[in-house]
């Protein structure tokens, strides 16, 4: 369970203060599939970064799995990221110098699994995303859709409780986007909590719950989305 | 650890790593051989002359009165010096170790022997105070007695029948002899027989770079030329105050000569090994410079790699790497490059050393130089990479979602 209460995030540069999140409150329960939409610059990525502990919050409280994470040090934060959270990024973010196998291996090595366990997990996840045949390929040799599937395999290999995705289909064409969404739905069905940022309403529609962010705050959202969500339920 | 993926990632961008490994290899090669040369020079510099160098000084006296009575002049001088408080012993001779100029003779075991069989030795003309003034210790036989000392004008070429040899010279003359060489006769120059009356532990010839530097012979004779060299050995701590005192006393005692080249043995040694010291200083400088340049090269490559991988470092952090894991990545990467360079350099260093031993007669490498050089270069590498690695560890994981 993920619980944010009155979270604010302020970016300070020499000249300006940007309030990326203000009094942001949200609770996401176990097994939910939440889509986050909102205009560009509204704070969606900031929210996701704080949720995924990539950034620290300025004020407010954030509990993950019932634990206040504000007091954790770097080592502990890294461990939580490694064990409980999987990330999927818009630009795939595979490591270009490593082949598919080694890319999926990255978080597993930080986890400290032995070689056999790592191999078993890597093969299982690559099989699930349908890319076992590309195990020795480098990211540069794969299409965008394939890269994103490898990234999903990498995010899932550690069997995280939460999957955070920032515009996972932003760089993909419609067909590929659909198949990635199919994959995410399947993952959610098997119990993983998913929070997905997107600006495409048709994709947001596939989530079980939609939230709308405006000016760094959770807002009620545009009526058509509520309508779609209601119709879906 | 993640040796496998780190190594595989390095293979994807080989050029920079190969250049640095090569630089480390060259540094290792030069460093090891420079150390070998420095060791040889330092060993040479550290060789003992046999004299009590810290408490000994020397000077020359030149008479410019053509018919001066050199015999009594030298006797008076030596009396004056020997009676000064703080003087342990003094002798008039022709030269002393490390002076670079002296007298040598070929020695043979048989009269009329083929001169190519002769063994070269330095000759020091002394009286019965010679052994003590030169700081030598008699290890076999007896010192000269006063009545064995003869006096000769410079033109005369008769040799006294006695000699004291260094142990090194005795071994060279009689390599088979197990017991004593005292009492044996050797032949010098035009078949003059010389009876060995004693063996001293050590007294170097005046030429420190001569291979026979340890071969010297004391001859009990005073050669009465106008130019005399005095060697004065003092009690510990008296040298510096005695030098001006002696100079003044002698200068005043006889206005018909000049005292020159008043010098401590420390200074003589310093001047004799000037080339060697300069070489050691230069090599130290070169090796230090090379190590610094290599260190900077490593800093450069690591900084470049950190910038090049900014995004991937953020991604790794997002995937669960803590700061230490990021630092370790760059340290391990450096360890791999360094190891390749050090291993290559170790082989090259040994090959170059073999070449130098064969071509220039350098002494072979001491076994411990290579492991020490390895350790130094590994350490330099790790220190050099620490800064960039630290910077890498401070890259924020937020990079992964920002700047797509
Ligand atoms: N590192 C940063 N420094 C300063 N301002 C930032 C930084 N990151 C984001 N912002 C600002 O915070 C606001 C919210 O950004 P973001 O969360 O990326 O929005 P979204 O993902 O919804 O487009 C924007 O105004 C953005 O310019
Ligand atoms: Mg965004």
mmCIF file with all atom_site columns, N, CA, C and O in Angstrom, chain A residues 11 45-46 49 54-55 74-75 78 81-82 87 89 91 93 95-98 102 106-107 109-110 138 154 166, chain B residues 1-2 5 8-9 12 309 311-312 315-323 325 396-398 400-402 404:
data_model
loop_
_atom_site.group_PDB
_atom_site.id
_atom_site.type_symbol
_atom_site.label_atom_id
_atom_site.label_alt_id
_atom_site.label_comp_id
_atom_site.label_asym_id
_atom_site.label_entity_id
_atom_site.label_seq_id
_atom_site.pdbx_PDB_ins_code
_atom_site.Cartn_x
_atom_site.Cartn_y
_atom_site.Cartn_z
_atom_site.occupancy
_atom_site.B_iso_or_equiv
_atom_site.pdbx_formal_charge
_atom_site.auth_seq_id
_atom_site.auth_comp_id
_atom_site.auth_asym_id
_atom_site.auth_atom_id
_atom_site.pdbx_PDB_model_num
ATOM 1   N N  . UNK A 1 11  ? 11.120 22.759 -6.383  1.00 0.00 ? 11  UNK A N  1
ATOM 2   C CA . UNK A 1 11  ? 12.444 22.848 -7.005  1.00 0.00 ? 11  UNK A CA 1
ATOM 3   C C  . UNK A 1 11  ? 12.919 24.276 -6.916  1.00 0.00 ? 11  UNK A C  1
ATOM 4   O O  . UNK A 1 11  ? 12.208 25.198 -7.291  1.00 0.00 ? 11  UNK A O  1
ATOM 5   N N  . UNK A 1 45  ? 5.415  13.288 -13.349 1.00 0.00 ? 45  UNK A N  1
ATOM 6   C CA . UNK A 1 45  ? 6.702  12.611 -13.180 1.00 0.00 ? 45  UNK A CA 1
ATOM 7   C C  . UNK A 1 45  ? 7.262  12.835 -11.782 1.00 0.00 ? 45  UNK A C  1
ATOM 8   O O  . UNK A 1 45  ? 7.823  11.927 -11.161 1.00 0.00 ? 45  UNK A O  1
ATOM 9   N N  . UNK A 1 46  ? 7.062  14.047 -11.279 1.00 0.00 ? 46  UNK A N  1
ATOM 10  C CA . UNK A 1 46  ? 7.532  14.346 -9.922  1.00 0.00 ? 46  UNK A CA 1
ATOM 11  C C  . UNK A 1 46  ? 6.873  13.409 -8.922  1.00 0.00 ? 46  UNK A C  1
ATOM 12  O O  . UNK A 1 46  ? 7.529  12.838 -8.045  1.00 0.00 ? 46  UNK A O  1
ATOM 13  N N  . UNK A 1 49  ? 8.409  9.973  -9.301  1.00 0.00 ? 49  UNK A N  1
ATOM 14  C CA . UNK A 1 49  ? 9.778  9.923  -8.763  1.00 0.00 ? 49  UNK A CA 1
ATOM 15  C C  . UNK A 1 49  ? 9.775  9.835  -7.242  1.00 0.00 ? 49  UNK A C  1
ATOM 16  O O  . UNK A 1 49  ? 10.590 9.121  -6.651  1.00 0.00 ? 49  UNK A O  1
ATOM 17  N N  . UNK A 1 54  ? 13.007 8.051  -6.097  1.00 0.00 ? 54  UNK A N  1
ATOM 18  C CA . UNK A 1 54  ? 14.115 8.570  -6.888  1.00 0.00 ? 54  UNK A CA 1
ATOM 19  C C  . UNK A 1 54  ? 14.427 9.989  -6.446  1.00 0.00 ? 54  UNK A C  1
ATOM 20  O O  . UNK A 1 54  ? 15.497 10.515 -6.726  1.00 0.00 ? 54  UNK A O  1
ATOM 21  N N  . UNK A 1 55  ? 13.464 10.630 -5.815  1.00 0.00 ? 55  UNK A N  1
ATOM 22  C CA . UNK A 1 55  ? 13.664 11.984 -5.306  1.00 0.00 ? 55  UNK A CA 1
ATOM 23  C C  . UNK A 1 55  ? 13.087 12.067 -3.907  1.00 0.00 ? 55  UNK A C  1
ATOM 24  O O  . UNK A 1 55  ? 12.202 11.280 -3.543  1.00 0.00 ? 55  UNK A O  1
ATOM 25  N N  . UNK A 1 74  ? 20.518 6.297  2.295   1.00 0.00 ? 74  UNK A N  1
ATOM 26  C CA . UNK A 1 74  ? 20.661 5.935  0.884   1.00 0.00 ? 74  UNK A CA 1
ATOM 27  C C  . UNK A 1 74  ? 20.641 4.424  0.690   1.00 0.00 ? 74  UNK A C  1
ATOM 28  O O  . UNK A 1 74  ? 20.027 3.900  -0.231  1.00 0.00 ? 74  UNK A O  1
ATOM 29  N N  . UNK A 1 75  ? 21.360 3.741  1.573   1.00 0.00 ? 75  UNK A N  1
ATOM 30  C CA . UNK A 1 75  ? 21.460 2.291  1.450   1.00 0.00 ? 75  UNK A CA 1
ATOM 31  C C  . UNK A 1 75  ? 20.080 1.632  1.547   1.00 0.00 ? 75  UNK A C  1
ATOM 32  O O  . UNK A 1 75  ? 19.725 0.771  0.738   1.00 0.00 ? 75  UNK A O  1
ATOM 33  N N  . UNK A 1 78  ? 17.856 2.533  -1.436  1.00 0.00 ? 78  UNK A N  1
ATOM 34  C CA . UNK A 1 78  ? 18.257 1.757  -2.611  1.00 0.00 ? 78  UNK A CA 1
ATOM 35  C C  . UNK A 1 78  ? 17.720 0.340  -2.519  1.00 0.00 ? 78  UNK A C  1
ATOM 36  O O  . UNK A 1 78  ? 17.284 -0.245 -3.512  1.00 0.00 ? 78  UNK A O  1
ATOM 37  N N  . UNK A 1 81  ? 14.000 0.356  -3.291  1.00 0.00 ? 81  UNK A N  1
ATOM 38  C CA . UNK A 1 81  ? 13.835 0.474  -4.744  1.00 0.00 ? 81  UNK A CA 1
ATOM 39  C C  . UNK A 1 81  ? 14.093 -0.864 -5.420  1.00 0.00 ? 81  UNK A C  1
ATOM 40  O O  . UNK A 1 81  ? 13.372 -1.291 -6.304  1.00 0.00 ? 81  UNK A O  1
ATOM 41  N N  . UNK A 1 82  ? 15.175 -1.493 -4.974  1.00 0.00 ? 82  UNK A N  1
ATOM 42  C CA . UNK A 1 82  ? 15.602 -2.725 -5.615  1.00 0.00 ? 82  UNK A CA 1
ATOM 43  C C  . UNK A 1 82  ? 14.609 -3.866 -5.398  1.00 0.00 ? 82  UNK A C  1
ATOM 44  O O  . UNK A 1 82  ? 14.338 -4.647 -6.306  1.00 0.00 ? 82  UNK A O  1
ATOM 45  N N  . UNK A 1 87  ? 10.619 -0.199 -12.279 1.00 0.00 ? 87  UNK A N  1
ATOM 46  C CA . UNK A 1 87  ? 10.410 1.019  -13.070 1.00 0.00 ? 87  UNK A CA 1
ATOM 47  C C  . UNK A 1 87  ? 10.325 0.707  -14.555 1.00 0.00 ? 87  UNK A C  1
ATOM 48  O O  . UNK A 1 87  ? 11.083 -0.117 -15.067 1.00 0.00 ? 87  UNK A O  1
ATOM 49  N N  . UNK A 1 89  ? 10.283 3.160  -18.051 1.00 0.00 ? 89  UNK A N  1
ATOM 50  C CA . UNK A 1 89  ? 10.459 4.555  -18.447 1.00 0.00 ? 89  UNK A CA 1
ATOM 51  C C  . UNK A 1 89  ? 10.006 4.765  -19.881 1.00 0.00 ? 89  UNK A C  1
ATOM 52  O O  . UNK A 1 89  ? 9.991  3.839  -20.693 1.00 0.00 ? 89  UNK A O  1
ATOM 53  N N  . UNK A 1 91  ? 11.649 6.333  -22.194 1.00 0.00 ? 91  UNK A N  1
ATOM 54  C CA . UNK A 1 91  ? 12.736 6.096  -23.160 1.00 0.00 ? 91  UNK A CA 1
ATOM 55  C C  . UNK A 1 91  ? 13.440 4.764  -22.908 1.00 0.00 ? 91  UNK A C  1
ATOM 56  O O  . UNK A 1 91  ? 14.612 4.606  -23.202 1.00 0.00 ? 91  UNK A O  1
ATOM 57  N N  . UNK A 1 93  ? 15.354 3.156  -21.372 1.00 0.00 ? 93  UNK A N  1
ATOM 58  C CA . UNK A 1 93  ? 16.471 3.190  -20.418 1.00 0.00 ? 93  UNK A CA 1
ATOM 59  C C  . UNK A 1 93  ? 17.183 1.861  -20.240 1.00 0.00 ? 93  UNK A C  1
ATOM 60  O O  . UNK A 1 93  ? 17.574 1.497  -19.134 1.00 0.00 ? 93  UNK A O  1
ATOM 61  N N  . UNK A 1 95  ? 20.597 -0.279 -20.762 1.00 0.00 ? 95  UNK A N  1
ATOM 62  C CA . UNK A 1 95  ? 22.005 0.122  -20.784 1.00 0.00 ? 95  UNK A CA 1
ATOM 63  C C  . UNK A 1 95  ? 22.621 -0.361 -22.095 1.00 0.00 ? 95  UNK A C  1
ATOM 64  O O  . UNK A 1 95  ? 22.639 -1.568 -22.371 1.00 0.00 ? 95  UNK A O  1
ATOM 65  N N  . UNK A 1 96  ? 23.047 0.594  -22.934 1.00 0.00 ? 96  UNK A N  1
ATOM 66  C CA . UNK A 1 96  ? 23.428 0.239  -24.314 1.00 0.00 ? 96  UNK A CA 1
ATOM 67  C C  . UNK A 1 96  ? 24.628 -0.710 -24.397 1.00 0.00 ? 96  UNK A C  1
ATOM 68  O O  . UNK A 1 96  ? 24.748 -1.451 -25.360 1.00 0.00 ? 96  UNK A O  1
ATOM 69  N N  . UNK A 1 97  ? 25.508 -0.667 -23.378 1.00 0.00 ? 97  UNK A N  1
ATOM 70  C CA . UNK A 1 97  ? 26.712 -1.512 -23.456 1.00 0.00 ? 97  UNK A CA 1
ATOM 71  C C  . UNK A 1 97  ? 26.438 -2.962 -23.082 1.00 0.00 ? 97  UNK A C  1
ATOM 72  O O  . UNK A 1 97  ? 27.326 -3.798 -23.200 1.00 0.00 ? 97  UNK A O  1
ATOM 73  N N  . UNK A 1 98  ? 25.236 -3.232 -22.552 1.00 0.00 ? 98  UNK A N  1
ATOM 74  C CA . UNK A 1 98  ? 24.948 -4.586 -22.079 1.00 0.00 ? 98  UNK A CA 1
ATOM 75  C C  . UNK A 1 98  ? 23.923 -5.263 -22.975 1.00 0.00 ? 98  UNK A C  1
ATOM 76  O O  . UNK A 1 98  ? 22.996 -4.607 -23.470 1.00 0.00 ? 98  UNK A O  1
ATOM 77  N N  . UNK A 1 102 ? 22.217 -9.299 -19.746 1.00 0.00 ? 102 UNK A N  1
ATOM 78  C CA . UNK A 1 102 ? 22.894 -8.504 -18.715 1.00 0.00 ? 102 UNK A CA 1
ATOM 79  C C  . UNK A 1 102 ? 22.035 -7.329 -18.260 1.00 0.00 ? 102 UNK A C  1
ATOM 80  O O  . UNK A 1 102 ? 22.104 -6.919 -17.095 1.00 0.00 ? 102 UNK A O  1
ATOM 81  N N  . UNK A 1 106 ? 20.799 -6.607 -14.222 1.00 0.00 ? 106 UNK A N  1
ATOM 82  C CA . UNK A 1 106 ? 21.303 -5.494 -13.397 1.00 0.00 ? 106 UNK A CA 1
ATOM 83  C C  . UNK A 1 106 ? 20.672 -5.443 -11.992 1.00 0.00 ? 106 UNK A C  1
ATOM 84  O O  . UNK A 1 106 ? 21.390 -5.515 -10.996 1.00 0.00 ? 106 UNK A O  1
ATOM 85  N N  . UNK A 1 107 ? 19.321 -5.352 -11.882 1.00 0.00 ? 107 UNK A N  1
ATOM 86  C CA . UNK A 1 107 ? 18.765 -5.249 -10.523 1.00 0.00 ? 107 UNK A CA 1
ATOM 87  C C  . UNK A 1 107 ? 18.952 -6.527 -9.713  1.00 0.00 ? 107 UNK A C  1
ATOM 88  O O  . UNK A 1 107 ? 19.039 -6.476 -8.483  1.00 0.00 ? 107 UNK A O  1
ATOM 89  N N  . UNK A 1 109 ? 21.573 -8.469 -9.674  1.00 0.00 ? 109 UNK A N  1
ATOM 90  C CA . UNK A 1 109 ? 22.925 -8.472 -9.081  1.00 0.00 ? 109 UNK A CA 1
ATOM 91  C C  . UNK A 1 109 ? 22.950 -7.606 -7.827  1.00 0.00 ? 109 UNK A C  1
ATOM 92  O O  . UNK A 1 109 ? 23.561 -7.968 -6.835  1.00 0.00 ? 109 UNK A O  1
ATOM 93  N N  . UNK A 1 110 ? 22.252 -6.433 -7.902  1.00 0.00 ? 110 UNK A N  1
ATOM 94  C CA . UNK A 1 110 ? 22.226 -5.583 -6.706  1.00 0.00 ? 110 UNK A CA 1
ATOM 95  C C  . UNK A 1 110 ? 21.474 -6.279 -5.584  1.00 0.00 ? 110 UNK A C  1
ATOM 96  O O  . UNK A 1 110 ? 21.690 -6.023 -4.408  1.00 0.00 ? 110 UNK A O  1
ATOM 97  N N  . UNK A 1 138 ? 21.902 -6.705 -28.374 1.00 0.00 ? 138 UNK A N  1
ATOM 98  C CA . UNK A 1 138 ? 22.114 -5.444 -27.658 1.00 0.00 ? 138 UNK A CA 1
ATOM 99  C C  . UNK A 1 138 ? 20.922 -4.533 -27.922 1.00 0.00 ? 138 UNK A C  1
ATOM 100 O O  . UNK A 1 138 ? 20.245 -4.682 -28.945 1.00 0.00 ? 138 UNK A O  1
ATOM 101 N N  . UNK A 1 154 ? 12.980 -6.524 -17.108 1.00 0.00 ? 154 UNK A N  1
ATOM 102 C CA . UNK A 1 154 ? 13.929 -6.085 -16.094 1.00 0.00 ? 154 UNK A CA 1
ATOM 103 C C  . UNK A 1 154 ? 13.191 -5.612 -14.835 1.00 0.00 ? 154 UNK A C  1
ATOM 104 O O  . UNK A 1 154 ? 13.606 -5.896 -13.706 1.00 0.00 ? 154 UNK A O  1
ATOM 105 N N  . UNK A 1 166 ? 6.352  5.538  -16.321 1.00 0.00 ? 166 UNK A N  1
ATOM 106 C CA . UNK A 1 166 ? 6.190  6.936  -16.750 1.00 0.00 ? 166 UNK A CA 1
ATOM 107 C C  . UNK A 1 166 ? 6.098  6.983  -18.267 1.00 0.00 ? 166 UNK A C  1
ATOM 108 O O  . UNK A 1 166 ? 7.088  6.804  -18.958 1.00 0.00 ? 166 UNK A O  1
ATOM 109 N N  . UNK B 2 1   ? 29.771 -9.001 -6.559  1.00 0.00 ? 1   UNK B N  1
ATOM 110 C CA . UNK B 2 1   ? 30.573 -8.290 -7.568  1.00 0.00 ? 1   UNK B CA 1
ATOM 111 C C  . UNK B 2 1   ? 29.995 -8.521 -8.954  1.00 0.00 ? 1   UNK B C  1
ATOM 112 O O  . UNK B 2 1   ? 29.206 -9.426 -9.188  1.00 0.00 ? 1   UNK B O  1
ATOM 113 N N  . UNK B 2 2   ? 30.404 -7.679 -9.858  1.00 0.00 ? 2   UNK B N  1
ATOM 114 C CA . UNK B 2 2   ? 29.825 -7.731 -11.191 1.00 0.00 ? 2   UNK B CA 1
ATOM 115 C C  . UNK B 2 2   ? 30.934 -7.701 -12.230 1.00 0.00 ? 2   UNK B C  1
ATOM 116 O O  . UNK B 2 2   ? 30.872 -6.966 -13.206 1.00 0.00 ? 2   UNK B O  1
ATOM 117 N N  . UNK B 2 5   ? 29.803 -8.473 -16.263 1.00 0.00 ? 5   UNK B N  1
ATOM 118 C CA . UNK B 2 5   ? 29.200 -7.390 -17.045 1.00 0.00 ? 5   UNK B CA 1
ATOM 119 C C  . UNK B 2 5   ? 30.118 -6.174 -17.170 1.00 0.00 ? 5   UNK B C  1
ATOM 120 O O  . UNK B 2 5   ? 30.129 -5.522 -18.216 1.00 0.00 ? 5   UNK B O  1
ATOM 121 N N  . UNK B 2 8   ? 32.537 -7.054 -19.889 1.00 0.00 ? 8   UNK B N  1
ATOM 122 C CA . UNK B 2 8   ? 31.890 -7.103 -21.206 1.00 0.00 ? 8   UNK B CA 1
ATOM 123 C C  . UNK B 2 8   ? 31.560 -5.688 -21.696 1.00 0.00 ? 8   UNK B C  1
ATOM 124 O O  . UNK B 2 8   ? 31.708 -5.382 -22.871 1.00 0.00 ? 8   UNK B O  1
ATOM 125 N N  . UNK B 2 9   ? 31.140 -4.817 -20.751 1.00 0.00 ? 9   UNK B N  1
ATOM 126 C CA . UNK B 2 9   ? 30.841 -3.432 -21.142 1.00 0.00 ? 9   UNK B CA 1
ATOM 127 C C  . UNK B 2 9   ? 32.114 -2.728 -21.602 1.00 0.00 ? 9   UNK B C  1
ATOM 128 O O  . UNK B 2 9   ? 32.089 -1.916 -22.532 1.00 0.00 ? 9   UNK B O  1
ATOM 129 N N  . UNK B 2 12  ? 33.032 -3.155 -25.150 1.00 0.00 ? 12  UNK B N  1
ATOM 130 C CA . UNK B 2 12  ? 32.241 -2.395 -26.128 1.00 0.00 ? 12  UNK B CA 1
ATOM 131 C C  . UNK B 2 12  ? 32.886 -1.055 -26.442 1.00 0.00 ? 12  UNK B C  1
ATOM 132 O O  . UNK B 2 12  ? 32.542 -0.403 -27.414 1.00 0.00 ? 12  UNK B O  1
ATOM 133 N N  . UNK B 2 309 ? 28.377 8.046  -18.958 1.00 0.00 ? 309 UNK B N  1
ATOM 134 C CA . UNK B 2 309 ? 27.406 7.113  -18.391 1.00 0.00 ? 309 UNK B CA 1
ATOM 135 C C  . UNK B 2 309 ? 26.458 7.768  -17.393 1.00 0.00 ? 309 UNK B C  1
ATOM 136 O O  . UNK B 2 309 ? 25.808 7.061  -16.617 1.00 0.00 ? 309 UNK B O  1
ATOM 137 N N  . UNK B 2 311 ? 23.567 8.962  -17.537 1.00 0.00 ? 311 UNK B N  1
ATOM 138 C CA . UNK B 2 311 ? 22.214 8.442  -17.580 1.00 0.00 ? 311 UNK B CA 1
ATOM 139 C C  . UNK B 2 311 ? 22.144 7.020  -17.030 1.00 0.00 ? 311 UNK B C  1
ATOM 140 O O  . UNK B 2 311 ? 21.283 6.695  -16.208 1.00 0.00 ? 311 UNK B O  1
ATOM 141 N N  . UNK B 2 312 ? 23.093 6.198  -17.487 1.00 0.00 ? 312 UNK B N  1
ATOM 142 C CA . UNK B 2 312 ? 23.068 4.792  -17.049 1.00 0.00 ? 312 UNK B CA 1
ATOM 143 C C  . UNK B 2 312 ? 23.302 4.669  -15.545 1.00 0.00 ? 312 UNK B C  1
ATOM 144 O O  . UNK B 2 312 ? 22.779 3.753  -14.918 1.00 0.00 ? 312 UNK B O  1
ATOM 145 N N  . UNK B 2 315 ? 20.049 5.302  -14.018 1.00 0.00 ? 315 UNK B N  1
ATOM 146 C CA . UNK B 2 315 ? 19.198 4.114  -14.199 1.00 0.00 ? 315 UNK B CA 1
ATOM 147 C C  . UNK B 2 315 ? 19.571 3.034  -13.189 1.00 0.00 ? 315 UNK B C  1
ATOM 148 O O  . UNK B 2 315 ? 18.714 2.441  -12.524 1.00 0.00 ? 315 UNK B O  1
ATOM 149 N N  . UNK B 2 316 ? 20.878 2.810  -13.045 1.00 0.00 ? 316 UNK B N  1
ATOM 150 C CA . UNK B 2 316 ? 21.338 1.792  -12.089 1.00 0.00 ? 316 UNK B CA 1
ATOM 151 C C  . UNK B 2 316 ? 20.875 2.146  -10.670 1.00 0.00 ? 316 UNK B C  1
ATOM 152 O O  . UNK B 2 316 ? 20.452 1.272  -9.911  1.00 0.00 ? 316 UNK B O  1
ATOM 153 N N  . UNK B 2 317 ? 20.948 3.444  -10.353 1.00 0.00 ? 317 UNK B N  1
ATOM 154 C CA . UNK B 2 317 ? 20.491 3.872  -9.023  1.00 0.00 ? 317 UNK B CA 1
ATOM 155 C C  . UNK B 2 317 ? 19.002 3.586  -8.880  1.00 0.00 ? 317 UNK B C  1
ATOM 156 O O  . UNK B 2 317 ? 18.557 3.092  -7.851  1.00 0.00 ? 317 UNK B O  1
ATOM 157 N N  . UNK B 2 318 ? 18.232 3.894  -9.946  1.00 0.00 ? 318 UNK B N  1
ATOM 158 C CA . UNK B 2 318 ? 16.793 3.657  -9.894  1.00 0.00 ? 318 UNK B CA 1
ATOM 159 C C  . UNK B 2 318 ? 16.503 2.165  -9.723  1.00 0.00 ? 318 UNK B C  1
ATOM 160 O O  . UNK B 2 318 ? 15.544 1.784  -9.057  1.00 0.00 ? 318 UNK B O  1
ATOM 161 N N  . UNK B 2 319 ? 17.364 1.328  -10.285 1.00 0.00 ? 319 UNK B N  1
ATOM 162 C CA . UNK B 2 319 ? 17.130 -0.117 -10.221 1.00 0.00 ? 319 UNK B CA 1
ATOM 163 C C  . UNK B 2 319 ? 17.640 -0.727 -8.919  1.00 0.00 ? 319 UNK B C  1
ATOM 164 O O  . UNK B 2 319 ? 17.556 -1.929 -8.732  1.00 0.00 ? 319 UNK B O  1
ATOM 165 N N  . UNK B 2 320 ? 18.217 0.120  -8.052  1.00 0.00 ? 320 UNK B N  1
ATOM 166 C CA . UNK B 2 320 ? 18.557 -0.401 -6.732  1.00 0.00 ? 320 UNK B CA 1
ATOM 167 C C  . UNK B 2 320 ? 20.016 -0.328 -6.336  1.00 0.00 ? 320 UNK B C  1
ATOM 168 O O  . UNK B 2 320 ? 20.385 -0.816 -5.272  1.00 0.00 ? 320 UNK B O  1
ATOM 169 N N  . UNK B 2 321 ? 20.866 0.271  -7.189  1.00 0.00 ? 321 UNK B N  1
ATOM 170 C CA . UNK B 2 321 ? 22.275 0.409  -6.806  1.00 0.00 ? 321 UNK B CA 1
ATOM 171 C C  . UNK B 2 321 ? 22.396 1.503  -5.754  1.00 0.00 ? 321 UNK B C  1
ATOM 172 O O  . UNK B 2 321 ? 21.862 2.591  -5.941  1.00 0.00 ? 321 UNK B O  1
ATOM 173 N N  . UNK B 2 322 ? 23.078 1.223  -4.656  1.00 0.00 ? 322 UNK B N  1
ATOM 174 C CA . UNK B 2 322 ? 23.345 2.312  -3.720  1.00 0.00 ? 322 UNK B CA 1
ATOM 175 C C  . UNK B 2 322 ? 24.639 3.020  -4.131  1.00 0.00 ? 322 UNK B C  1
ATOM 176 O O  . UNK B 2 322 ? 25.306 2.608  -5.086  1.00 0.00 ? 322 UNK B O  1
ATOM 177 N N  . UNK B 2 323 ? 24.972 4.082  -3.422  1.00 0.00 ? 323 UNK B N  1
ATOM 178 C CA . UNK B 2 323 ? 26.136 4.887  -3.814  1.00 0.00 ? 323 UNK B CA 1
ATOM 179 C C  . UNK B 2 323 ? 27.401 4.042  -3.850  1.00 0.00 ? 323 UNK B C  1
ATOM 180 O O  . UNK B 2 323 ? 28.249 4.179  -4.734  1.00 0.00 ? 323 UNK B O  1
ATOM 181 N N  . UNK B 2 325 ? 27.724 0.905  -4.474  1.00 0.00 ? 325 UNK B N  1
ATOM 182 C CA . UNK B 2 325 ? 27.749 0.015  -5.645  1.00 0.00 ? 325 UNK B CA 1
ATOM 183 C C  . UNK B 2 325 ? 28.220 0.773  -6.887  1.00 0.00 ? 325 UNK B C  1
ATOM 184 O O  . UNK B 2 325 ? 28.924 0.223  -7.732  1.00 0.00 ? 325 UNK B O  1
ATOM 185 N N  . UNK B 2 396 ? 22.033 11.754 -9.334  1.00 0.00 ? 396 UNK B N  1
ATOM 186 C CA . UNK B 2 396 ? 20.703 11.448 -8.792  1.00 0.00 ? 396 UNK B CA 1
ATOM 187 C C  . UNK B 2 396 ? 19.972 10.400 -9.646  1.00 0.00 ? 396 UNK B C  1
ATOM 188 O O  . UNK B 2 396 ? 20.043 10.446 -10.871 1.00 0.00 ? 396 UNK B O  1
ATOM 189 N N  . UNK B 2 397 ? 19.270 9.502  -8.990  1.00 0.00 ? 397 UNK B N  1
ATOM 190 C CA . UNK B 2 397 ? 18.500 8.512  -9.758  1.00 0.00 ? 397 UNK B CA 1
ATOM 191 C C  . UNK B 2 397 ? 17.374 9.157  -10.560 1.00 0.00 ? 397 UNK B C  1
ATOM 192 O O  . UNK B 2 397 ? 16.852 8.544  -11.490 1.00 0.00 ? 397 UNK B O  1
ATOM 193 N N  . UNK B 2 398 ? 17.005 10.393 -10.223 1.00 0.00 ? 398 UNK B N  1
ATOM 194 C CA . UNK B 2 398 ? 15.919 11.067 -10.932 1.00 0.00 ? 398 UNK B CA 1
ATOM 195 C C  . UNK B 2 398 ? 16.261 11.275 -12.404 1.00 0.00 ? 398 UNK B C  1
ATOM 196 O O  . UNK B 2 398 ? 15.375 11.454 -13.244 1.00 0.00 ? 398 UNK B O  1
ATOM 197 N N  . UNK B 2 400 ? 16.943 9.200  -14.445 1.00 0.00 ? 400 UNK B N  1
ATOM 198 C CA . UNK B 2 400 ? 16.331 8.136  -15.232 1.00 0.00 ? 400 UNK B CA 1
ATOM 199 C C  . UNK B 2 400 ? 14.995 8.556  -15.837 1.00 0.00 ? 400 UNK B C  1
ATOM 200 O O  . UNK B 2 400 ? 14.647 8.132  -16.934 1.00 0.00 ? 400 UNK B O  1
ATOM 201 N N  . UNK B 2 401 ? 14.243 9.402  -15.129 1.00 0.00 ? 401 UNK B N  1
ATOM 202 C CA . UNK B 2 401 ? 12.939 9.800  -15.662 1.00 0.00 ? 401 UNK B CA 1
ATOM 203 C C  . UNK B 2 401 ? 12.979 11.180 -16.308 1.00 0.00 ? 401 UNK B C  1
ATOM 204 O O  . UNK B 2 401 ? 12.126 11.511 -17.105 1.00 0.00 ? 401 UNK B O  1
ATOM 205 N N  . UNK B 2 402 ? 13.988 11.974 -15.924 1.00 0.00 ? 402 UNK B N  1
ATOM 206 C CA . UNK B 2 402 ? 14.099 13.320 -16.509 1.00 0.00 ? 402 UNK B CA 1
ATOM 207 C C  . UNK B 2 402 ? 14.916 13.241 -17.782 1.00 0.00 ? 402 UNK B C  1
ATOM 208 O O  . UNK B 2 402 ? 15.620 12.247 -18.010 1.00 0.00 ? 402 UNK B O  1
ATOM 209 N N  . UNK B 2 404 ? 14.524 12.865 -21.171 1.00 0.00 ? 404 UNK B N  1
ATOM 210 C CA . UNK B 2 404 ? 14.343 11.664 -21.982 1.00 0.00 ? 404 UNK B CA 1
ATOM 211 C C  . UNK B 2 404 ? 15.025 11.802 -23.309 1.00 0.00 ? 404 UNK B C  1
ATOM 212 O O  . UNK B 2 404 ? 15.179 10.858 -24.021 1.00 0.00 ? 404 UNK B O  1
#
